[in-house]
Amino acid sequence: MTSASALRVRRENTPAGPGGRARRRRSRRSTLIGLAFASPFIVGFLFLFAYPIAASAYYSFTDFNLFQSPEWVGLANYVQMFNDGVFWKSLANTAVLTIFGVPLAIGIALAGAHLLNTPVRGQPLYRALVYLPSIVPVVVGGYLWRWLLNAQYGFVNHFLSWFGIEGPAWLQQPEWTKPAIILMSLWTVGGTMIIYLAALQEVPQELYEAAELDGAGVWRRFTNVTWPTVSPVTLFQVIVSIIGFLQIFTQPYILSQERLNQAGSGPGQSMLSYAMYLYQNAFVFLKMGYASAMAWTLFIVTLIVSLIVLATSKKWVHDGAR
Amino acid sequence: MHMKQHMRRRALVAGALTTATVVALTGCGAGGGDSAGPTEITFSYLWGGEEAKVLEEIIADFNGSQDEIVVKGVSSPDTQKQLTSMSSSNGSFDISDNFGNTVGAWASKGILAPLDDAIAAEGIDVDDFVPSAMEQMTYDGKIYSLPIAIHSFQLLYNTQLLEEAGVTPPTTMDELAQAIQKLTKVDDSGKITQLGLGSANDSTTLTTLGYAFGGTWDGEDGPTPADAGNLEALQWYQDNVIEPVGAEAMATFVSGQGEYLSAQDPFFSGKVAMIIDGEWRSASAAKIAPDFEWGVTAIPAASADLENSTQVTASTLFIPANSKHKEEAATFLAYLVSEKPMEKFAVALGNLAGRTSLSDSAAFADLQDFDVWAAAASSPNAKSLSSLPYSAEYATDLATAFDEVVRLTATPEEAIATVEERMANYSTK
């Protein structure tokens, strides 16, 4: 007797009395109750995620201005994107910010975490201080940095002048605008630093002691003990930072703004990030179809970059720690 | 069976509760009255601070003047929110404001309610509004907005700096070029210490100069960025304002200049000797720099027939197509643009009134030299950028091109050629 037929026999042997119906009813009831409890999430997911995602996929193949019915245009938006110089410019700007911003953010966070892990007086205070900028709203931070980066009155150039360096016109010279944006982004690196700090504290002290007995120097201890332990955290941070930089909006938007409520792009469009151009198309030019196509392209680019990082991670993320 | 009924009842209760919540959450914004009381309409405006205060006074005046309509004023300076509200079938306001250059883009998409019938019903005299501003209010033969205030641009100068340099206010482009040369000071390291002609906003300065050189930015069949007058203006600006000091020194100077219209504003602080800017400077100078001595004159003309060339922009009022109380909103709109309220509003903002009949009003007498801007606004050479579906894209591309001109990274011809290339993809509806 196969198991399937055994099951059938057992079912057939069950008396078709009120007990069986009650069980079925009970199970249906518990399913309904379960669904009712999950309904806030299900409704939220369907209306706030699934529907907008599906709608934007559809809009990306249409000519849509938010107010009139979308008109199907096939691949026209995607084709236009390839011939749009400003699209490529915004993509290149974003790539530069990501390529320089991510390693800097990770490096500074890791180095800073080491400093915060040193037993010195006032350690909790330092830990709180590095995290402080992360709780300042990014828009407020943006206006603060506009002032800090002012070529004449700003503190950054004033600070540089102590070392005899004449600071540049950060926000007026195209070659200096991206360092300005990265500088402002690094201001909130404290969050990453705190996560690294937690990871560092997980490293077993006896491993350091053993390494020291073996005569390992600072660098050897870092590469052989610290790095393997923090590498999974690093993988997470790299992916999160890449996504953050690929979607960068507020910092360049505020730094490039000439007047309130006005969309700028900085000298030579050097501050026009991908997300800013997407926003411009959607809400300033009312080209929602084109903006949707840009959003999907960004999604695909982000996915590919993340997959590449994940693929390479096999080589540098320590297996034992995973 | 009992169980089933119980479940069904519970589902019904849950459904009713959900519906009630949704209705409560969304319904509270809907105004309106019943047949017994006055109709409530919402006026959402982008102004804030002092300007909002005056606007609330005008609203109170209106509410007190009749008992059919109650206007509720909401200060909401978020253009994004304004747009979102107009994209749904049920909007959150019945009347709002924006700038003239958005009219075409919004009218073409059906966002704005046409006002022609309301204008006729309310007996508004359209011919009294500044003609160049009215051009922006019209799309496809219909009027979609009315200007409550308008703006024109003129040449302001620092009296003391001009006297020191022995310069009289220029009247021709050649005189302006010479004045700039005499009023620009550069130190030994090449750093600008005083600039002859500054710019509050490169885009407005350069489009206005385009008009002063006889150019035009729009034609019958679309944008005309490469018009000869425009290119001449851009070349003149490169040759006389940027080249003598260099683009890098200019960038450093601009980066270090104080906030616009603050006490550190480079014109008010004497770092810039002349500037092309709008009539609100008169009101803000009185408030921010009361001891500052300045004068204003017409933008020099490139030739005699171009005298009093200026650019006119407008602050406009409109009724969104999704308003549920269009008639009442139109009554209030007619009140706002009638002489007394309009005058009160314009004086408070230090703006020119939208009606030509108010241009010599005594109410503006306290504002220094206000008549110079007023005269320019009604001049036959006062022009405005047209308001069409693609206006925002065109303005953005022009700003990018002007940036290249100012940084000397492209000749005017090269910079404008990029704009011409992009014109092919502009929205047409």
PDB file of N, CA and C in Angstrom, chain B residues 38-42 59 62-63 66-72:
ATOM      1  N   PRO B  38     -23.013  78.990   4.617  1.00  0.00           N
ATOM      2  CA  PRO B  38     -22.126  79.414   3.528  1.00  0.00           C
ATOM      3  C   PRO B  38     -21.226  78.271   3.046  1.00  0.00           C
ATOM      4  N   THR B  39     -20.758  78.370   1.822  1.00  0.00           N
ATOM      5  CA  THR B  39     -19.863  77.360   1.267  1.00  0.00           C
ATOM      6  C   THR B  39     -18.430  77.680   1.710  1.00  0.00           C
ATOM      7  N   GLU B  40     -17.740  76.650   2.199  1.00  0.00           N
ATOM      8  CA  GLU B  40     -16.355  76.884   2.604  1.00  0.00           C
ATOM      9  C   GLU B  40     -15.427  76.492   1.472  1.00  0.00           C
ATOM     10  N   ILE B  41     -14.516  77.385   1.121  1.00  0.00           N
ATOM     11  CA  ILE B  41     -13.510  77.034   0.110  1.00  0.00           C
ATOM     12  C   ILE B  41     -12.126  77.213   0.729  1.00  0.00           C
ATOM     13  N   THR B  42     -11.167  76.451   0.203  1.00  0.00           N
ATOM     14  CA  THR B  42      -9.802  76.507   0.737  1.00  0.00           C
ATOM     15  C   THR B  42      -8.881  77.231  -0.234  1.00  0.00           C
ATOM     16  N   ILE B  59      -8.156  87.876   3.265  1.00  0.00           N
ATOM     17  CA  ILE B  59      -9.160  86.808   3.368  1.00  0.00           C
ATOM     18  C   ILE B  59     -10.240  87.207   4.393  1.00  0.00           C
ATOM     19  N   PHE B  62     -12.550  89.694   2.977  1.00  0.00           N
ATOM     20  CA  PHE B  62     -13.509  89.082   2.059  1.00  0.00           C
ATOM     21  C   PHE B  62     -14.607  88.351   2.830  1.00  0.00           C
ATOM     22  N   ASN B  63     -14.194  87.540   3.820  1.00  0.00           N
ATOM     23  CA  ASN B  63     -15.178  86.783   4.607  1.00  0.00           C
ATOM     24  C   ASN B  63     -16.174  87.720   5.293  1.00  0.00           C
ATOM     25  N   GLN B  66     -19.289  89.440   2.875  1.00  0.00           N
ATOM     26  CA  GLN B  66     -20.477  88.736   2.379  1.00  0.00           C
ATOM     27  C   GLN B  66     -20.704  87.486   3.236  1.00  0.00           C
ATOM     28  N   ASP B  67     -21.853  86.816   3.062  1.00  0.00           N
ATOM     29  CA  ASP B  67     -22.098  85.637   3.894  1.00  0.00           C
ATOM     30  C   ASP B  67     -22.406  84.382   3.088  1.00  0.00           C
ATOM     31  N   GLU B  68     -22.030  84.388   1.810  1.00  0.00           N
ATOM     32  CA  GLU B  68     -22.266  83.214   0.965  1.00  0.00           C
ATOM     33  C   GLU B  68     -21.090  82.239   1.021  1.00  0.00           C
ATOM     34  N   ILE B  69     -19.888  82.804   1.120  1.00  0.00           N
ATOM     35  CA  ILE B  69     -18.663  82.004   1.009  1.00  0.00           C
ATOM     36  C   ILE B  69     -17.767  82.267   2.216  1.00  0.00           C
ATOM     37  N   VAL B  70     -17.169  81.190   2.742  1.00  0.00           N
ATOM     38  CA  VAL B  70     -16.145  81.351   3.785  1.00  0.00           C
ATOM     39  C   VAL B  70     -14.838  80.824   3.212  1.00  0.00           C
ATOM     40  N   VAL B  71     -13.823  81.678   3.162  1.00  0.00           N
ATOM     41  CA  VAL B  71     -12.531  81.252   2.637  1.00  0.00           C
ATOM     42  C   VAL B  71     -11.630  80.862   3.801  1.00  0.00           C
ATOM     43  N   LYS B  72     -11.021  79.667   3.670  1.00  0.00           N
ATOM     44  CA  LYS B  72     -10.069  79.213   4.676  1.00  0.00           C
ATOM     45  C   LYS B  72      -8.687  79.286   4.038  1.00  0.00           C
TER      46      LYS B  72
END
